[in-house]
Each structure stands twice: as structure tokens, then as C-alpha cells.
PDB file of C-alpha atoms in Angstrom:
ATOM      1  CA  MET W1024      30.074  -8.020  60.622  1.00 64.00           C
ATOM      2  CA  LYS W1025      28.205  -5.439  62.412  1.00 78.00           C
ATOM      3  CA  GLY W1026      26.152  -3.087  60.556  1.00 81.00           C
ATOM      4  CA  SER W1027      25.061  -2.962  56.560  1.00 88.00           C
ATOM      5  CA  ARG W1028      27.279  -5.467  54.401  1.00 88.00           C
ATOM      6  CA  PRO W1029      28.372  -4.844  51.248  1.00 89.00           C
ATOM      7  CA  GLU W1030      26.267  -6.201  47.716  1.00 89.00           C
ATOM      8  CA  GLN W1031      27.176  -9.823  46.770  1.00 90.00           C
ATOM      9  CA  ALA W1032      27.520 -10.853  43.760  1.00 88.00           C
ATOM     10  CA  THR W1033      26.019  -8.249  41.847  1.00 87.00           C
ATOM     11  CA  LEU W1034      28.087  -9.232  38.454  1.00 88.00           C
ATOM     12  CA  THR W1035      26.293 -12.698  38.528  1.00 88.00           C
ATOM     13  CA  LYS W1036      22.532 -11.435  40.262  1.00 90.00           C
ATOM     14  CA  ASP W1037      21.070 -10.697  36.512  1.00 91.00           C
ATOM     15  CA  THR W1038      22.159 -13.983  34.578  1.00 92.00           C
ATOM     16  CA  ASP W1039      20.970 -15.372  31.662  1.00 93.00           C
ATOM     17  CA  MET W1040      20.254 -18.665  32.873  1.00 95.00           C
ATOM     18  CA  THR W1041      19.501 -19.540  29.102  1.00 97.00           C
ATOM     19  CA  LYS W1042      22.964 -19.150  28.003  1.00 97.00           C
ATOM     20  CA  THR W1043      24.045 -21.885  30.128  1.00 97.00           C
ATOM     21  CA  ASP W1044      24.303 -24.050  27.293  1.00 97.00           C
ATOM     22  CA  GLU W1045      25.573 -21.814  24.837  1.00 97.00           C
ATOM     23  CA  THR W1046      28.068 -20.532  27.803  1.00 98.00           C
ATOM     24  CA  ARG W1047      29.514 -24.482  27.626  1.00 97.00           C
ATOM     25  CA  GLN W1048      29.934 -24.206  23.991  1.00 97.00           C
ATOM     26  CA  VAL W1049      31.744 -21.240  24.318  1.00 97.00           C
ATOM     27  CA  ILE W1050      34.317 -22.111  26.732  1.00 97.00           C
ATOM     28  CA  GLU W1051      35.163 -25.401  25.636  1.00 95.00           C
ATOM     29  CA  SER W1052      35.829 -25.078  21.715  1.00 95.00           C
ATOM     30  CA  MET W1053      38.264 -22.076  23.763  1.00 93.00           C
ATOM     31  CA  VAL W1054      39.761 -24.615  25.754  1.00 92.00           C
ATOM     32  CA  ASP W1055      39.977 -26.931  22.620  1.00 91.00           C
ATOM     33  CA  GLY W1056      41.832 -23.742  20.483  1.00 89.00           C
ATOM     34  CA  LEU W1057      44.069 -22.806  23.820  1.00 86.00           C
ATOM     35  CA  ASN W1058      45.253 -26.828  24.050  1.00 84.00           C
ATOM     36  CA  ASP W1059      45.016 -26.209  20.207  1.00 88.00           C
ATOM     37  CA  HIS W1060      48.531 -23.446  20.761  1.00 85.00           C
ATOM     38  CA  ARG W1061      45.954 -20.570  18.470  1.00 84.00           C
ATOM     39  CA  ILE W1062      46.898 -17.603  18.587  1.00 85.00           C
ATOM     40  CA  ALA W1063      46.087 -15.701  15.484  1.00 89.00           C
ATOM     41  CA  ASP W1064      42.401 -16.772  15.132  1.00 91.00           C
ATOM     42  CA  ILE W1065      41.724 -16.757  18.946  1.00 90.00           C
ATOM     43  CA  GLY W1066      39.081 -14.602  17.721  1.00 92.00           C
ATOM     44  CA  GLU W1067      36.589 -16.391  17.165  1.00 93.00           C
ATOM     45  CA  PHE W1068      36.184 -17.489  20.597  1.00 96.00           C
ATOM     46  CA  PHE W1069      37.260 -13.770  22.615  1.00 96.00           C
ATOM     47  CA  SER W1070      35.176 -10.488  21.580  1.00 96.00           C
ATOM     48  CA  GLU W1071      37.720  -8.113  20.243  1.00 94.00           C
ATOM     49  CA  SER W1072      37.475  -5.547  23.828  1.00 95.00           C
ATOM     50  CA  PHE W1073      37.218  -8.556  26.149  1.00 95.00           C
ATOM     51  CA  ARG W1074      38.980  -7.673  29.209  1.00 97.00           C
ATOM     52  CA  TRP W1075      41.861 -10.284  31.118  1.00 97.00           C
ATOM     53  CA  PHE W1076      41.804  -9.276  34.591  1.00 97.00           C
ATOM     54  CA  GLY W1077      44.979 -11.427  35.743  1.00 95.00           C
ATOM     55  CA  ASN W1078      46.496 -11.904  38.980  1.00 95.00           C
ATOM     56  CA  GLN W1079      50.519 -10.023  40.225  1.00 94.00           C
ATOM     57  CA  GLY W1080      52.937 -11.049  37.604  1.00 93.00           C
ATOM     58  CA  CYS W1081      50.308 -11.657  34.711  1.00 94.00           C
ATOM     59  CA  GLY W1082      48.808  -8.257  34.444  1.00 94.00           C
ATOM     60  CA  THR W1083      45.538  -6.867  32.671  1.00 96.00           C
ATOM     61  CA  LYS W1084      44.807  -7.404  29.470  1.00 97.00           C
ATOM     62  CA  HIS W1085      42.332  -4.728  27.470  1.00 97.00           C
ATOM     63  CA  GLY W1086      41.470  -6.517  23.709  1.00 96.00           C
ATOM     64  CA  LEU W1087      42.009  -9.123  21.924  1.00 95.00           C
ATOM     65  CA  GLU W1088      45.394  -7.775  20.220  1.00 95.00           C
ATOM     66  CA  ALA W1089      46.555  -6.822  24.148  1.00 96.00           C
ATOM     67  CA  PHE W1090      45.758 -10.610  24.862  1.00 94.00           C
ATOM     68  CA  GLN W1091      47.670 -11.605  22.957  1.00 93.00           C
ATOM     69  CA  ARG W1092      50.368  -9.492  22.086  1.00 95.00           C
ATOM     70  CA  ASN W1093      50.962  -9.372  26.378  1.00 96.00           C
ATOM     71  CA  TRP W1094      49.432 -12.936  27.968  1.00 94.00           C
ATOM     72  CA  GLN W1095      49.891 -15.931  24.854  1.00 92.00           C
ATOM     73  CA  ARG W1096      52.416 -15.136  22.874  1.00 94.00           C
ATOM     74  CA  PRO W1097      54.881 -14.593  26.125  1.00 96.00           C
ATOM     75  CA  PHE W1098      53.302 -17.706  27.756  1.00 94.00           C
ATOM     76  CA  GLN W1099      54.382 -19.778  24.564  1.00 93.00           C
ATOM     77  CA  ALA W1100      57.800 -18.358  24.342  1.00 96.00           C
ATOM     78  CA  ALA W1101      58.010 -19.178  28.042  1.00 97.00           C
ATOM     79  CA  PHE W1102      56.708 -23.034  27.784  1.00 97.00           C
ATOM     80  CA  SER W1103      56.151 -25.691  24.814  1.00 95.00           C
ATOM     81  CA  ASP W1104      55.144 -28.481  24.800  1.00 93.00           C
ATOM     82  CA  LYS W1105      51.742 -26.518  27.189  1.00 92.00           C
ATOM     83  CA  VAL W1106      48.992 -29.290  27.574  1.00 91.00           C
ATOM     84  CA  CYS W1107      46.067 -27.531  29.970  1.00 91.00           C
ATOM     85  CA  VAL W1108      43.883 -29.605  31.996  1.00 92.00           C
ATOM     86  CA  ASP W1109      40.501 -28.421  33.295  1.00 94.00           C
ATOM     87  CA  GLU W1110      39.868 -30.520  36.524  1.00 96.00           C
ATOM     88  CA  ALA W1111      36.567 -28.987  37.197  1.00 97.00           C
ATOM     89  CA  ARG W1112      34.224 -27.031  35.386  1.00 97.00           C
ATOM     90  CA  LEU W1113      31.073 -25.264  36.083  1.00 97.00           C
ATOM     91  CA  TYR W1114      28.026 -22.962  34.362  1.00 98.00           C
ATOM     92  CA  MET W1115      25.716 -20.722  34.775  1.00 97.00           C
ATOM     93  CA  GLY W1116      23.667 -18.631  32.718  1.00 97.00           C
ATOM     94  CA  GLU W1117      26.428 -15.948  30.999  1.00 97.00           C
ATOM     95  CA  TRP W1118      29.465 -17.038  33.089  1.00 98.00           C
ATOM     96  CA  ALA W1119      31.490 -20.147  33.226  1.00 98.00           C
ATOM     97  CA  ALA W1120      34.577 -21.104  36.402  1.00 98.00           C
ATOM     98  CA  ALA W1121      37.163 -23.565  35.871  1.00 98.00           C
ATOM     99  CA  PHE W1122      40.594 -24.541  37.486  1.00 97.00           C
ATOM    100  CA  GLY W1123      43.481 -26.683  36.828  1.00 97.00           C
ATOM    101  CA  HIS W1124      46.798 -27.295  35.668  1.00 97.00           C
ATOM    102  CA  GLN W1125      48.599 -27.205  32.808  1.00 95.00           C
ATOM    103  CA  THR W1126      51.985 -29.277  32.208  1.00 97.00           C
ATOM    104  CA  ALA W1127      54.442 -27.190  29.781  1.00 97.00           C
ATOM    105  CA  LYS W1128      58.310 -27.633  29.091  1.00 98.00           C
ATOM    106  CA  HIS W1129      60.447 -24.657  30.136  1.00 98.00           C
ATOM    107  CA  THR W1130      61.914 -23.579  26.800  1.00 98.00           C
ATOM    108  CA  GLY W1131      61.955 -19.532  26.792  1.00 98.00           C
ATOM    109  CA  THR W1132      62.715 -17.193  29.413  1.00 97.00           C
ATOM    110  CA  PHE W1133      60.098 -16.897  32.377  1.00 97.00           C
ATOM    111  CA  MET W1134      60.562 -13.865  34.741  1.00 95.00           C
ATOM    112  CA  GLY W1135      63.681 -12.993  33.857  1.00 96.00           C
ATOM    113  CA  ILE W1136      64.979 -16.795  34.185  1.00 97.00           C
ATOM    114  CA  ALA W1137      66.793 -18.095  31.029  1.00 98.00           C
ATOM    115  CA  PRO W1138      65.371 -21.906  29.661  1.00 98.00           C
ATOM    116  CA  THR W1139      65.454 -24.835  31.778  1.00 98.00           C
ATOM    117  CA  GLY W1140      64.036 -27.437  29.759  1.00 98.00           C
ATOM    118  CA  GLN W1141      62.675 -28.538  33.276  1.00 98.00           C
ATOM    119  CA  GLN W1142      58.711 -30.127  32.985  1.00 98.00           C
ATOM    120  CA  VAL W1143      56.710 -27.628  35.294  1.00 98.00           C
ATOM    121  CA  GLU W1144      53.519 -27.629  36.375  1.00 98.00           C
ATOM    122  CA  ILE W1145      51.630 -24.334  36.186  1.00 98.00           C
ATOM    123  CA  ARG W1146      48.033 -24.070  38.451  1.00 98.00           C
ATOM    124  CA  TYR W1147      44.721 -21.779  37.206  1.00 97.00           C
ATOM    125  CA  MET W1148      41.936 -20.713  37.972  1.00 98.00           C
ATOM    126  CA  ASP W1149      39.510 -18.995  34.867  1.00 97.00           C
ATOM    127  CA  PHE W1150      36.338 -17.255  35.924  1.00 98.00           C
ATOM    128  CA  TRP W1151      34.844 -15.867  32.213  1.00 98.00           C
ATOM    129  CA  LYS W1152      31.920 -14.063  30.602  1.00 98.00           C
ATOM    130  CA  VAL W1153      30.518 -14.840  27.611  1.00 98.00           C
ATOM    131  CA  GLN W1154      28.195 -13.029  25.699  1.00 96.00           C
ATOM    132  CA  ASP W1155      26.604 -12.930  22.239  1.00 96.00           C
ATOM    133  CA  GLY W1156      29.304 -16.294  21.500  1.00 96.00           C
ATOM    134  CA  LYS W1157      32.516 -14.897  22.348  1.00 97.00           C
ATOM    135  CA  ILE W1158      34.536 -13.958  25.696  1.00 97.00           C
ATOM    136  CA  VAL W1159      33.854 -10.517  26.875  1.00 98.00           C
ATOM    137  CA  ASP W1160      35.848 -11.325  30.458  1.00 97.00           C
ATOM    138  CA  ASN W1161      38.147 -13.467  32.101  1.00 97.00           C
ATOM    139  CA  TRP W1162      39.009 -13.361  35.474  1.00 97.00           C
ATOM    140  CA  VAL W1163      42.305 -15.265  35.721  1.00 97.00           C
ATOM    141  CA  MET W1164      44.447 -16.517  38.665  1.00 97.00           C
ATOM    142  CA  VAL W1165      47.702 -18.282  37.852  1.00 97.00           C
ATOM    143  CA  ASP W1166      50.018 -19.945  40.272  1.00 97.00           C
ATOM    144  CA  PHE W1167      53.506 -18.605  39.034  1.00 97.00           C
ATOM    145  CA  PRO W1168      54.823 -18.293  42.580  1.00 96.00           C
ATOM    146  CA  TYR W1169      54.572 -21.810  42.476  1.00 97.00           C
ATOM    147  CA  VAL W1170      55.813 -21.840  38.604  1.00 98.00           C
ATOM    148  CA  LEU W1171      58.994 -19.971  40.287  1.00 98.00           C
ATOM    149  CA  ALA W1172      59.229 -22.302  43.209  1.00 97.00           C
ATOM    150  CA  GLN W1173      59.451 -25.456  40.848  1.00 98.00           C
ATOM    151  CA  LEU W1174      62.286 -23.238  39.101  1.00 98.00           C
ATOM    152  CA  SER W1175      64.292 -22.948  42.457  1.00 97.00           C
ATOM    153  CA  VAL W1176      62.781 -19.218  42.954  1.00 97.00           C
ATOM    154  CA  ASP W1177      61.343 -18.656  46.585  1.00 96.00           C
ATOM    155  CA  VAL W1178      59.704 -15.494  46.501  1.00 95.00           C
ATOM    156  CA  PHE W1179      58.420 -15.430  49.348  1.00 95.00           C
ATOM    157  CA  ASN W1180      62.218 -15.379  50.683  1.00 94.00           C
ATOM    158  CA  GLY W1181      61.263 -18.471  52.892  1.00 91.00           C
ATOM    159  CA  GLU W1182      58.053 -16.760  54.435  1.00 92.00           C
ATOM    160  CA  GLY W1183      55.852 -18.845  52.636  1.00 93.00           C
ATOM    161  CA  TRP W1184      52.825 -20.472  54.942  1.00 94.00           C
ATOM    162  CA  GLU W1185      53.847 -23.655  53.490  1.00 92.00           C
ATOM    163  CA  ALA W1186      56.133 -24.029  56.972  1.00 92.00           C
ATOM    164  CA  PHE W1187      53.616 -23.518  59.044  1.00 94.00           C
ATOM    165  CA  ASP W1188      52.235 -26.775  57.295  1.00 94.00           C
ATOM    166  CA  ARG W1189      55.703 -28.517  58.041  1.00 93.00           C
ATOM    167  CA  ASN W1190      55.695 -27.861  61.505  1.00 95.00           C
ATOM    168  CA  GLU W1191      58.854 -25.436  60.894  1.00 93.00           C
ATOM    169  CA  LYS W1192      57.260 -22.771  61.891  1.00 93.00           C
ATOM    170  CA  VAL W1193      55.206 -21.554  65.077  1.00 93.00           C
ATOM    171  CA  PRO W1194      51.727 -19.953  63.238  1.00 92.00           C
ATOM    172  CA  PRO W1195      51.068 -16.294  64.580  1.00 93.00           C
ATOM    173  CA  SER W1196      47.117 -15.904  66.041  1.00 94.00           C
ATOM    174  CA  PRO W1197      45.117 -12.970  66.568  1.00 94.00           C
ATOM    175  CA  ALA W1198      45.136 -11.173  69.945  1.00 91.00           C
ATOM    176  CA  SER W1199      42.245 -11.797  71.843  1.00 79.00           C
TER     177      SER W1199
END
């Protein structure tokens, strides 16, 4: 890239590294709360005005009540027997990140798909900011295309790049 470059990592550049242990405690307790399927009292971990930024299909939630109404309840209505496993967590001052998967049974309508009773894996990544002992921001990537594929729905209509990995199609290359 020639010329000036955009400023990088603006959200984390001034993090207070002395907050790492507090952040770890909040995130570990919150994950336990989510695994206990808590909704009504989840404000123990999230600020009332926290923001949840999801990928396409997940939406964006402004405030705890919107998160409970527009994420937690629909998600738990669609999937039961849900167990969350963070495969890795990173902590840095007021920031934390994790990736992992959930296993769950598809027992309610999900993205218009009637319950199948099928066990699914739901892969995700989370990035949290913690201030004053509460999560104030949460950036989330939930692999809904993978969940839908397990329910026999191909959102890429056969054009997913996995076809390159299986040598079913030749990947394009940029012009030289």
C-alpha cells in the first residue's frame, strides 16, 4: 500500500493493562452465566447500555433489554441443550477475546427452518470491552452459514469457496 496508512487499533491503544484480572473475572463469570441459560439476571455482567455488534444475520443490539429480547430469547427458543466451549481466550487490560463453539439441539424455528431435533455445532468469535466491572461492548461473529449447512441449507448456492478446497472448482487469480 503506497502513501499514508489508516490508523490501526484505535480502540485498544489506551487500554488500562491493570484491568486484565478484572476483565478475566467478568468474562469467565459471564460465560458460566450463559452456560446456565440465564436471561433475566444477565445484567450482572452487562451494562444496561451495552452494545452488541453481530455479523449479518445476527443483527446489532443497543442495550441490555434489546440483547435479551432480540438475541438471547430467540437463540434459546431455537436451540436447546446448548453448551458453550471457549477454545481460547485472550485478555489484555479492559479487552478480552474468545473463539469456540456451542453444541445444541435445533428444537425451535431458526431462520425460518422448522425444528429438526438435530444436534448442531455453532462456531463463534467474541471480542469484549469491560469497564467498571461490566461488559460495555461486544463484537460477535457467529457462523450462521455453517449452522444452516448442517440443516441442509446452502446460503452460498453452491458457490462457497470450499469447492476450491475439494478441487471441484478452479479458484480465480487476480490479473498480473
